[in-house]
CSV table of N, CA and C in Angstrom, one decimal:
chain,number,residue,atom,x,y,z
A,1,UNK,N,-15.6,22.0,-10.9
A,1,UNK,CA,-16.6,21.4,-10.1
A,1,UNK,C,-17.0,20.1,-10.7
A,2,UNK,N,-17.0,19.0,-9.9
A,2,UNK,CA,-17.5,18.1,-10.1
A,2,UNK,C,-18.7,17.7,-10.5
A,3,UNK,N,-19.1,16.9,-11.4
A,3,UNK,CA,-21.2,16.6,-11.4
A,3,UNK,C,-21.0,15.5,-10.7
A,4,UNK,N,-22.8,15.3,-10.2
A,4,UNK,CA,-23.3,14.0,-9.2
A,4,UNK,C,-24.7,13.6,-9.6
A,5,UNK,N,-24.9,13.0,-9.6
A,5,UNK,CA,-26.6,12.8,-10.3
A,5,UNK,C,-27.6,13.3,-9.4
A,6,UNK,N,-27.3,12.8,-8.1
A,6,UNK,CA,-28.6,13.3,-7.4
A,6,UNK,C,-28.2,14.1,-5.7
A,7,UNK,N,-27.0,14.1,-5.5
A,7,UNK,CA,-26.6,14.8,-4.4
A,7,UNK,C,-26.3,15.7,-4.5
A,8,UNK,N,-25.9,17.1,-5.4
A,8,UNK,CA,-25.5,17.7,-5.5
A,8,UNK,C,-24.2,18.1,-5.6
A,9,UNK,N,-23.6,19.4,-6.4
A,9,UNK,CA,-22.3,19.5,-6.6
A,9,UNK,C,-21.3,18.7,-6.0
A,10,UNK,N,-20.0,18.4,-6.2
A,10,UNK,CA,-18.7,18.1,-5.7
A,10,UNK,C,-18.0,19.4,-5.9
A,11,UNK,N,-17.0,19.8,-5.2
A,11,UNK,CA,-16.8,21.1,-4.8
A,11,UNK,C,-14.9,20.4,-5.5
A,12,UNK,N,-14.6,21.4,-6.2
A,12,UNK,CA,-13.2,21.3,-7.2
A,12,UNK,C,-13.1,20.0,-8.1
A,13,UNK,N,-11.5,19.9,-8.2
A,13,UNK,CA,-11.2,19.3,-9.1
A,13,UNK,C,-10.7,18.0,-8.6
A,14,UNK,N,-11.2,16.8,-9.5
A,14,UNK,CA,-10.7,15.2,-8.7
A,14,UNK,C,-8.8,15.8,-8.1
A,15,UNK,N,-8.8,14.9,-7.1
A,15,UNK,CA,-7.7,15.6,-6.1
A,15,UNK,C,-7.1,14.5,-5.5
A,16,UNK,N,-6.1,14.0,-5.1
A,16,UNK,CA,-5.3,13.2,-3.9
A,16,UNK,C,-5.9,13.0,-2.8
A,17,UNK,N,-6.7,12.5,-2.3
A,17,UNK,CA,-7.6,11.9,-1.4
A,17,UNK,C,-6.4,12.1,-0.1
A,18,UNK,N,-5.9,11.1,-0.2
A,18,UNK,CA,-4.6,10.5,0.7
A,18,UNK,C,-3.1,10.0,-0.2
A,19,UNK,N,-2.6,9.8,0.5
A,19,UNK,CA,-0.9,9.0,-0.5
A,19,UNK,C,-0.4,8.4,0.7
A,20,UNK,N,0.3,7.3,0.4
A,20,UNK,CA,1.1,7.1,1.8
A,20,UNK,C,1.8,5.8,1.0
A,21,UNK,N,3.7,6.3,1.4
A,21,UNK,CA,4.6,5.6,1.0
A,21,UNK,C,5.2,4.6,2.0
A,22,UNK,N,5.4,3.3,2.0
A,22,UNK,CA,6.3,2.8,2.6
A,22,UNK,C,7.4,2.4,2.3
A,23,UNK,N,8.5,2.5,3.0
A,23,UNK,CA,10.0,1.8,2.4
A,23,UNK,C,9.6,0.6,2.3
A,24,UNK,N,9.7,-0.3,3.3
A,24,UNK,CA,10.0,-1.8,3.7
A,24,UNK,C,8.5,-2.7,3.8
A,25,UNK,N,8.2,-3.6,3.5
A,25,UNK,CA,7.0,-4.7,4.2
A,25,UNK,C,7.9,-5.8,4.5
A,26,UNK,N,7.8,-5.9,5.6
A,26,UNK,CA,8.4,-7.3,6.2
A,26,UNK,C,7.3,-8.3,5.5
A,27,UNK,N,8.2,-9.4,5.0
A,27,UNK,CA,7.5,-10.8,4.6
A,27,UNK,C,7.3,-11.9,5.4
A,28,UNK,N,7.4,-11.0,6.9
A,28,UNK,CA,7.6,-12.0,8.1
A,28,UNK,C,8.5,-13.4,7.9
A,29,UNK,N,8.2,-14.3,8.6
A,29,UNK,CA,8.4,-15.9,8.2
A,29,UNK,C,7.6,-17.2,8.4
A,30,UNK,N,8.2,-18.0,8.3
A,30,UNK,CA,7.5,-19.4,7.9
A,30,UNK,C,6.7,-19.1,6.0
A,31,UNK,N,5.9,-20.2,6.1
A,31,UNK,CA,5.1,-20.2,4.7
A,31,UNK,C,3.8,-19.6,4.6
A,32,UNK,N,3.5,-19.0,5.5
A,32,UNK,CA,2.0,-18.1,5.1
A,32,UNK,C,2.0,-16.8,4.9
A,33,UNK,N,0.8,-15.9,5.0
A,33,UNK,CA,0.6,-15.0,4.4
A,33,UNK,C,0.7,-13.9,5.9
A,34,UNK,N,1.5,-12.3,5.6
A,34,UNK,CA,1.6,-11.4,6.8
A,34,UNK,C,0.7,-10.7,5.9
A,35,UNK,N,0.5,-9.8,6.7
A,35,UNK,CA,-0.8,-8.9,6.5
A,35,UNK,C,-0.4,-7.8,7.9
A,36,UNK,N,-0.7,-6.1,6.9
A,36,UNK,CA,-0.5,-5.4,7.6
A,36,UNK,C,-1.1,-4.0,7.2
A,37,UNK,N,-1.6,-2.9,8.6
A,37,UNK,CA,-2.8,-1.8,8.0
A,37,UNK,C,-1.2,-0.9,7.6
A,38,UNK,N,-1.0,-0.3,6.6
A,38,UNK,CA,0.0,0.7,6.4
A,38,UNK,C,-0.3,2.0,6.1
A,39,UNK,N,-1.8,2.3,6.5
A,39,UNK,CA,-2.4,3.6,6.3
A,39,UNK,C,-4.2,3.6,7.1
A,40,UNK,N,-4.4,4.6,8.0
A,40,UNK,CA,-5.6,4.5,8.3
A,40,UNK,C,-5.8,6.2,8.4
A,41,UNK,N,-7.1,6.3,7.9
A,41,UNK,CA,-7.7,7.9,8.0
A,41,UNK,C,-8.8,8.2,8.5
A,42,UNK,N,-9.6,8.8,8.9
A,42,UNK,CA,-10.6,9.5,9.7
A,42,UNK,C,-11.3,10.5,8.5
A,43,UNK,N,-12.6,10.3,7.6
A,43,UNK,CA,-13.2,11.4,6.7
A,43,UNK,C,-13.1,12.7,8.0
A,44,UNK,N,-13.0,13.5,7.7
A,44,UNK,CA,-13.4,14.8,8.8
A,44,UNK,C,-14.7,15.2,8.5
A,45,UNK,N,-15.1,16.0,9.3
A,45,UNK,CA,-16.6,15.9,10.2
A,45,UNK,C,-17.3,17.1,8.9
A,46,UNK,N,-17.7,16.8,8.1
A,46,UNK,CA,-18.3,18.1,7.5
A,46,UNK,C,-18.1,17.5,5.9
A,47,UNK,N,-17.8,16.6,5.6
A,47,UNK,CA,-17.3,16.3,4.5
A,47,UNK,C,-17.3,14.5,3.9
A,48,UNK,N,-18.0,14.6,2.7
A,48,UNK,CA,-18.1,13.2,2.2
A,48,UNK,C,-17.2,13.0,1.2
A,49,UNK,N,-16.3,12.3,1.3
A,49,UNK,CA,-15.6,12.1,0.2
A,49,UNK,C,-16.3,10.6,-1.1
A,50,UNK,N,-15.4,11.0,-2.3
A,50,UNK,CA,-16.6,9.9,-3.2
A,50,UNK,C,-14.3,9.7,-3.8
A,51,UNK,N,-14.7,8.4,-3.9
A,51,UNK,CA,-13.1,7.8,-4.4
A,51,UNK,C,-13.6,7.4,-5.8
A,52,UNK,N,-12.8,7.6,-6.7
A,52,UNK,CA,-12.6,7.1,-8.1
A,52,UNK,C,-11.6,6.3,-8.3
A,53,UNK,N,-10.6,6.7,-8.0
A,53,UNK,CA,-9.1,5.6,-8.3
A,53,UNK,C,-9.1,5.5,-7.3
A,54,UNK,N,-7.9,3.8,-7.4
A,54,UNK,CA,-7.3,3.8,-6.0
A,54,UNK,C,-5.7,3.1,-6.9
A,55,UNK,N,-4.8,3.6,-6.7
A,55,UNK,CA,-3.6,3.7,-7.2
A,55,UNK,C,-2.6,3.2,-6.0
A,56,UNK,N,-1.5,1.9,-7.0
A,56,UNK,CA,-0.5,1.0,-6.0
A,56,UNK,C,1.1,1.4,-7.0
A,57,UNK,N,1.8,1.6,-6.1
A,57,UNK,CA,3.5,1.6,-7.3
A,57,UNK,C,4.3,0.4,-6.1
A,58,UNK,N,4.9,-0.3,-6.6
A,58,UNK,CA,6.3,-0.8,-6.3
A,58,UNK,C,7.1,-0.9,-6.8
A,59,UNK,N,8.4,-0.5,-6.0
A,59,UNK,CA,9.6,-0.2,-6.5
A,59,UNK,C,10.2,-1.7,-6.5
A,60,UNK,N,10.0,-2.4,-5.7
A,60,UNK,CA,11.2,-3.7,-5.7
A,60,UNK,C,10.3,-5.0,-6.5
A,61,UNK,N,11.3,-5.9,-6.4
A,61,UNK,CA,10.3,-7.0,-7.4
A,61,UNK,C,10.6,-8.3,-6.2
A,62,UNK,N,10.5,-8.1,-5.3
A,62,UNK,CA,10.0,-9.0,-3.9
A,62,UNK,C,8.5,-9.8,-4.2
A,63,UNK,N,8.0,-9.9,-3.7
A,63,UNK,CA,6.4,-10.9,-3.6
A,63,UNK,C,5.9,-10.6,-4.6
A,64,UNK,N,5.1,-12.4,-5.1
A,64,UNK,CA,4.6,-11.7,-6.4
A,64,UNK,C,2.9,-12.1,-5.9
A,65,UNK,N,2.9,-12.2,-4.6
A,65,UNK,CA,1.5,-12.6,-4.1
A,65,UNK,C,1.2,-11.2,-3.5
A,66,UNK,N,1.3,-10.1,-3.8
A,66,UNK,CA,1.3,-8.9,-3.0
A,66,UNK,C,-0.3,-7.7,-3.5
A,67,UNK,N,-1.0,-8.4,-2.5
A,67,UNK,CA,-2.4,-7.6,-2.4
A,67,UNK,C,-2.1,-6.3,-1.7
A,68,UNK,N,-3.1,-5.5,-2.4
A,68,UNK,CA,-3.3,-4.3,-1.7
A,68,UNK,C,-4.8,-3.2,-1.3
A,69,UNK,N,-5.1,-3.6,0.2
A,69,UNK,CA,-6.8,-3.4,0.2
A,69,UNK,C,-7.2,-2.3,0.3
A,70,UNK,N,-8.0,-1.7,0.0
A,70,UNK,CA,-9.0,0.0,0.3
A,70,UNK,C,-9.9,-0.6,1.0
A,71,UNK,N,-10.1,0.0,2.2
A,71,UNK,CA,-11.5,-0.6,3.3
A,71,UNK,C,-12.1,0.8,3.7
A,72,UNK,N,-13.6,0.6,4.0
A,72,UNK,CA,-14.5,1.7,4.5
A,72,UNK,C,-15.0,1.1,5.5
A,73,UNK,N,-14.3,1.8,6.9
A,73,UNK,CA,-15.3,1.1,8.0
A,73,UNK,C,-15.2,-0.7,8.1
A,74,UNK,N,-14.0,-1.1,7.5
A,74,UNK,CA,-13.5,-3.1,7.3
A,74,UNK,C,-14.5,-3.5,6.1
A,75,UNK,N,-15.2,-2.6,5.1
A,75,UNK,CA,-15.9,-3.3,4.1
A,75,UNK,C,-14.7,-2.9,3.0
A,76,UNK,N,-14.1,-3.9,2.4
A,76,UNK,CA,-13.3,-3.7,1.2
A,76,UNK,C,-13.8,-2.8,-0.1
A,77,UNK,N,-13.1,-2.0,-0.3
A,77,UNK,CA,-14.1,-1.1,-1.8
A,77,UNK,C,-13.2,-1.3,-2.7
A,78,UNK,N,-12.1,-2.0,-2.9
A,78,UNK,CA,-11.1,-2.4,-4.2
A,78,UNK,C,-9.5,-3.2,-3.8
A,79,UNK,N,-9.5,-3.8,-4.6
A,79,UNK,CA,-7.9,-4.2,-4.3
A,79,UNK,C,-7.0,-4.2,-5.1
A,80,UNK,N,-5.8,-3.7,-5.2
A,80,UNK,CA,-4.8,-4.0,-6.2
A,80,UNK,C,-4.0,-5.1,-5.9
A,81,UNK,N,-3.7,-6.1,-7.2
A,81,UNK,CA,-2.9,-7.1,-6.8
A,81,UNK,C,-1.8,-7.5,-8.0
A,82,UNK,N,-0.6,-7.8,-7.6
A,82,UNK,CA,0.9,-7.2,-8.2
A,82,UNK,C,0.9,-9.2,-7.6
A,83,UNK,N,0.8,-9.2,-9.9
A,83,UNK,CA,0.7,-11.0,-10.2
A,83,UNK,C,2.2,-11.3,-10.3
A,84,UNK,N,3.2,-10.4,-10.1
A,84,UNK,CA,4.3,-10.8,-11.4
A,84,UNK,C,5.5,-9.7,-9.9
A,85,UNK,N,7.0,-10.3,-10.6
A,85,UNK,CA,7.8,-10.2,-9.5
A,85,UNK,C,8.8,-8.9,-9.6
A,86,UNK,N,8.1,-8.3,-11.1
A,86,UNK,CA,8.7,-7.3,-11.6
A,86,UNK,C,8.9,-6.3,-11.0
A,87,UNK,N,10.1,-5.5,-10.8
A,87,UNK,CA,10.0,-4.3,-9.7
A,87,UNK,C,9.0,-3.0,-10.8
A,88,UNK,N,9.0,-1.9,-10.2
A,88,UNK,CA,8.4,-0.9,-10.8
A,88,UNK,C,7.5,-1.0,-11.5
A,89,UNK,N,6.4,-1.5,-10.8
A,89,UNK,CA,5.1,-1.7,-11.1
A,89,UNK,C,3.8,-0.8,-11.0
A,90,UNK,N,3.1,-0.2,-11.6
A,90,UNK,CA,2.3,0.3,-11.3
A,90,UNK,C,0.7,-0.1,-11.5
A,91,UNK,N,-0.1,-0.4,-10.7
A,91,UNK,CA,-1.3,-0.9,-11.2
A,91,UNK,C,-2.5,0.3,-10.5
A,92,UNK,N,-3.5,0.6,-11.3
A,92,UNK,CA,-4.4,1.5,-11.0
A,92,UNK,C,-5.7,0.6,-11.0
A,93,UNK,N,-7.0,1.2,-10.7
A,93,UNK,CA,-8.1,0.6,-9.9
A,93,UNK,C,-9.4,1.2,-10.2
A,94,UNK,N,-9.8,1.5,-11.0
A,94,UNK,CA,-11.3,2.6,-11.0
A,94,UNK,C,-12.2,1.7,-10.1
A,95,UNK,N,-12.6,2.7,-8.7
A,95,UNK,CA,-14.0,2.1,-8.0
A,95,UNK,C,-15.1,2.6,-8.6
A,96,UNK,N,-15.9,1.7,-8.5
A,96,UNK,CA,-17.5,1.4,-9.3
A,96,UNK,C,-18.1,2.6,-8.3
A,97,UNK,N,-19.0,3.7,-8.7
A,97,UNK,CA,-19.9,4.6,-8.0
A,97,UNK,C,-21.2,3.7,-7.2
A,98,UNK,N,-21.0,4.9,-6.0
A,98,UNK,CA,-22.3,4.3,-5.3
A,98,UNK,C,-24.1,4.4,-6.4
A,99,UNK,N,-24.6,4.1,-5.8
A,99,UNK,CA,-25.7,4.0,-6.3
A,99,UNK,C,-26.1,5.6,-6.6
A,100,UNK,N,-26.9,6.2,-8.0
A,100,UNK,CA,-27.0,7.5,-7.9
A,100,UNK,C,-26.4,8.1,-8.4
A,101,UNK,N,-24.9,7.9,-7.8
A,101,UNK,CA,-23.8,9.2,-8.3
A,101,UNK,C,-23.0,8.9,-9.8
A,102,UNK,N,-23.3,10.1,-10.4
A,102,UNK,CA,-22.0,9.8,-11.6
A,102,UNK,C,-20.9,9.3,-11.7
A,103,UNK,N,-19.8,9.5,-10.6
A,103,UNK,CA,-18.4,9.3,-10.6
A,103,UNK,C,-18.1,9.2,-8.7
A,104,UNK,N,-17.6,8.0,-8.7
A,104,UNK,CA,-17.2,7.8,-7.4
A,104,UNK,C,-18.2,7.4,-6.1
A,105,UNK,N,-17.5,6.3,-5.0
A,105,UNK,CA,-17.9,5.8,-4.5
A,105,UNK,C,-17.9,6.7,-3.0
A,106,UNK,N,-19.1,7.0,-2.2
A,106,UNK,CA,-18.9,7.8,-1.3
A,106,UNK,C,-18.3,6.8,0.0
A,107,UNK,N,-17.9,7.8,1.1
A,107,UNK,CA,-16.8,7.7,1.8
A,107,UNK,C,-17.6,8.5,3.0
A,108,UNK,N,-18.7,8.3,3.9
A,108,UNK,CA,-19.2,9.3,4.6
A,108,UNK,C,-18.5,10.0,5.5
A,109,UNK,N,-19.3,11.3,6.0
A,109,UNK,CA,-18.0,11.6,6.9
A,109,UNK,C,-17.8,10.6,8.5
A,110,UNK,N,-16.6,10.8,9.0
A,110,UNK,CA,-16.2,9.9,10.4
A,110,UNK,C,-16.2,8.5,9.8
A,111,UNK,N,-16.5,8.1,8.4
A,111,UNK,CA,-15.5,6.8,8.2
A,111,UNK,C,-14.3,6.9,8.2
A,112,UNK,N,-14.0,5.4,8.5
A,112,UNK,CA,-12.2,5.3,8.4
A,112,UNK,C,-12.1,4.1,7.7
A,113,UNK,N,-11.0,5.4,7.0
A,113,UNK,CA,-10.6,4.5,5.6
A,113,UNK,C,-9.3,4.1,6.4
A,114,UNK,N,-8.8,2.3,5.3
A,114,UNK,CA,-7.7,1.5,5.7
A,114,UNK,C,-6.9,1.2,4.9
A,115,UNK,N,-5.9,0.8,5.1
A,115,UNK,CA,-5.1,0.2,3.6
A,115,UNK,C,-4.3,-0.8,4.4
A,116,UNK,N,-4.3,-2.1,3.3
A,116,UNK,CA,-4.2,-3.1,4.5
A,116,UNK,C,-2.9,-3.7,3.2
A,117,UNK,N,-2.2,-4.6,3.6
A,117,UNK,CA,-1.4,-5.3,2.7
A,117,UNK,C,-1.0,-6.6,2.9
A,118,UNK,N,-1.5,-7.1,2.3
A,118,UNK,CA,-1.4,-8.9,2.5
A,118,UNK,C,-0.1,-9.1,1.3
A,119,UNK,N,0.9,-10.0,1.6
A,119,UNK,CA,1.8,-11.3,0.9
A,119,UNK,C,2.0,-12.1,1.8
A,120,UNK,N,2.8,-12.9,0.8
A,120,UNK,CA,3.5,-14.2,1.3
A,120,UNK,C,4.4,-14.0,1.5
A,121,UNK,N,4.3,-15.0,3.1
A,121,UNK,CA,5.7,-14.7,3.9
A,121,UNK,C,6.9,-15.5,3.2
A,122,UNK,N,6.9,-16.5,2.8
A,122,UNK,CA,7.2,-17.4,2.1
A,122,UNK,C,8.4,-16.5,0.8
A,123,UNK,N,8.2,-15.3,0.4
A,123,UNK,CA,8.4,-14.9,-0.4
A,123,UNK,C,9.4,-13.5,0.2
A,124,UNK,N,10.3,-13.0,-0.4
A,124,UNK,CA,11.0,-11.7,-0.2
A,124,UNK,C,10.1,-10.6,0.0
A,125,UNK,N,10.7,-9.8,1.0
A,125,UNK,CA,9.6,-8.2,1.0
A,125,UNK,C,9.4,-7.6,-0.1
A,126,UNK,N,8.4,-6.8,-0.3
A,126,UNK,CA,8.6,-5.6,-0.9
A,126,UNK,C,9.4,-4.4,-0.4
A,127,UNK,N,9.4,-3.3,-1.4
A,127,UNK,CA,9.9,-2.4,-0.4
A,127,UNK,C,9.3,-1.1,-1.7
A,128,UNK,N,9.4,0.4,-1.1
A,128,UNK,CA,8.8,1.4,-2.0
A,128,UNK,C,7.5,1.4,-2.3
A,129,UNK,N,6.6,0.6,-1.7
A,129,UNK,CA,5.1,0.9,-2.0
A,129,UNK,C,4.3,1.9,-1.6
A,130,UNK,N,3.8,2.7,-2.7
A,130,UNK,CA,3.1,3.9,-2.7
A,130,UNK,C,1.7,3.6,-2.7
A,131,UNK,N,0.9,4.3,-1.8
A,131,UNK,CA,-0.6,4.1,-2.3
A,131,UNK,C,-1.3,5.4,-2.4
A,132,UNK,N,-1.9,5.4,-3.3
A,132,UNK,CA,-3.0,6.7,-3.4
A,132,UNK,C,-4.4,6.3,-4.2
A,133,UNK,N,-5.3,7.5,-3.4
A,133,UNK,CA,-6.9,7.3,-3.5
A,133,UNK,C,-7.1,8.7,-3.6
A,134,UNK,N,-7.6,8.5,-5.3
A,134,UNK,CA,-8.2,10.3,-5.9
A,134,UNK,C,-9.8,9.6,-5.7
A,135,UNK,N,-9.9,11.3,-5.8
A,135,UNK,CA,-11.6,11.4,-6.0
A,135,UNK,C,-11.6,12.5,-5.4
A,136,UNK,N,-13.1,13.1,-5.3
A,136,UNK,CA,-13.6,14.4,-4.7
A,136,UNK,C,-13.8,14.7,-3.4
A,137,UNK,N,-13.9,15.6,-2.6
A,137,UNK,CA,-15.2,15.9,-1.7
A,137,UNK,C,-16.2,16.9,-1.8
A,138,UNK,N,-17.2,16.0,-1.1
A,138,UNK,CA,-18.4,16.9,-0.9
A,138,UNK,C,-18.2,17.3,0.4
A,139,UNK,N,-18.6,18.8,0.4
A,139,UNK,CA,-19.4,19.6,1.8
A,139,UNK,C,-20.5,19.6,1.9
A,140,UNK,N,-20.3,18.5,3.3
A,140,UNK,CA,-22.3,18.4,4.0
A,140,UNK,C,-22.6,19.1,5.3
A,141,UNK,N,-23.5,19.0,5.4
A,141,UNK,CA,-23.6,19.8,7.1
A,141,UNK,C,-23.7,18.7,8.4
A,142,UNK,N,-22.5,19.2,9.1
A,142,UNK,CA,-22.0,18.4,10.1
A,142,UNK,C,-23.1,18.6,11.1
A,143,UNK,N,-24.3,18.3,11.3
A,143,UNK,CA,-25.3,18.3,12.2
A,143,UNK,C,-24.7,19.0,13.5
A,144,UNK,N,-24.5,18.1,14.2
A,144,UNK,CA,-24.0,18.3,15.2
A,144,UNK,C,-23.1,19.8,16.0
A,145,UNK,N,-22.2,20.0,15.0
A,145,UNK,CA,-21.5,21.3,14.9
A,145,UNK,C,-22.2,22.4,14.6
A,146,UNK,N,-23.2,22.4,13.5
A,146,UNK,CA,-23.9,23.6,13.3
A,146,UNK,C,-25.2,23.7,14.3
A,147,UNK,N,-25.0,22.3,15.2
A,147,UNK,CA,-26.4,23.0,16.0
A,147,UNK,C,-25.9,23.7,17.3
A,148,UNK,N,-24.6,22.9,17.3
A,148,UNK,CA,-23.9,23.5,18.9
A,148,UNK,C,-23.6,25.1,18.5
A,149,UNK,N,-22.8,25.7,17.4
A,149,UNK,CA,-22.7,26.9,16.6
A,149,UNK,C,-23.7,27.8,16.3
A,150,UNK,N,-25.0,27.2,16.3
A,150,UNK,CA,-26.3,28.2,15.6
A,150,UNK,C,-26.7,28.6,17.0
A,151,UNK,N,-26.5,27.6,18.4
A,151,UNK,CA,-26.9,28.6,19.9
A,151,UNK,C,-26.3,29.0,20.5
A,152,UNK,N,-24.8,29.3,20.2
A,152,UNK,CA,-24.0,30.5,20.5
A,152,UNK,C,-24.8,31.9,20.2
């Protein structure tokens, strides 16, 4: 079990939030920058997630302008960014906690989380990019559900 300073327990052990691999990022063309969401999620209804890492791998050494965004709801919560053209790269991310909590930034429930990927088109694709977001969840009470459920 997790500690929190003022909300109460986090229920297990920091855990794989989400993961999501892609083969290919097209570098589009001409000289500017493509940008693209390659992961979007939905918190589910009963549950606040709090993120601590946010974790990027690439396998190829394509773009060396190759950002990688965590968004809550379009507000950016961290980015990894791969300076260098080296393939098998891994760069990791600790997000700063919300206000209050010991460890981790919350994630309320029915936000939607993004992952967005900006490079230069200008430049070769990537390809093998992994993303992952540890951290915990909390169980809250989904208002709405437990009131339709308590007048059954």
């Amino acid at each position: 079990m997790g500690k929190t300073a003022f909300s109460g327990p986090v229920f297990g052990a920091k855990q794989t939030l989400f993961s999501v691999r892609v083969p290919d990022i097209s570098s589009g063309s001409g000289s500017g920058l493509s940008s693209v969401i390659i992961g979007s999620w939905v918190v589910p209804v009963g549950e606040d997630w709090y993120a601590t890492e946010f974790q990027g791998h690439r396998n190829s050494s394509g773009s060396t302008g190759l950002n990688i965004v965590l968004a809550d709801d379009g507000t950016p919560l961290s980015t990894l960014t791969f300076n260098s053209s080296v393939g098998g790269q891994m760069i990791n991310s600790t997000i700063a906690p919300s206000a209050g909590e010991w460890d981790g930034r919350q994630i309320a429930s029915w936000s939607t989380v993004t992952i967005s990927v900006v490079q230069s088109s200008a430049l070769g694709p990537s390809s093998g990019v992994t993303v992952s977001l540890f951290g915990y969840r909390r169980y809250v009470a989904s208002s709405r559900s437990e009131e339709h459920t308590s007048e059954l």
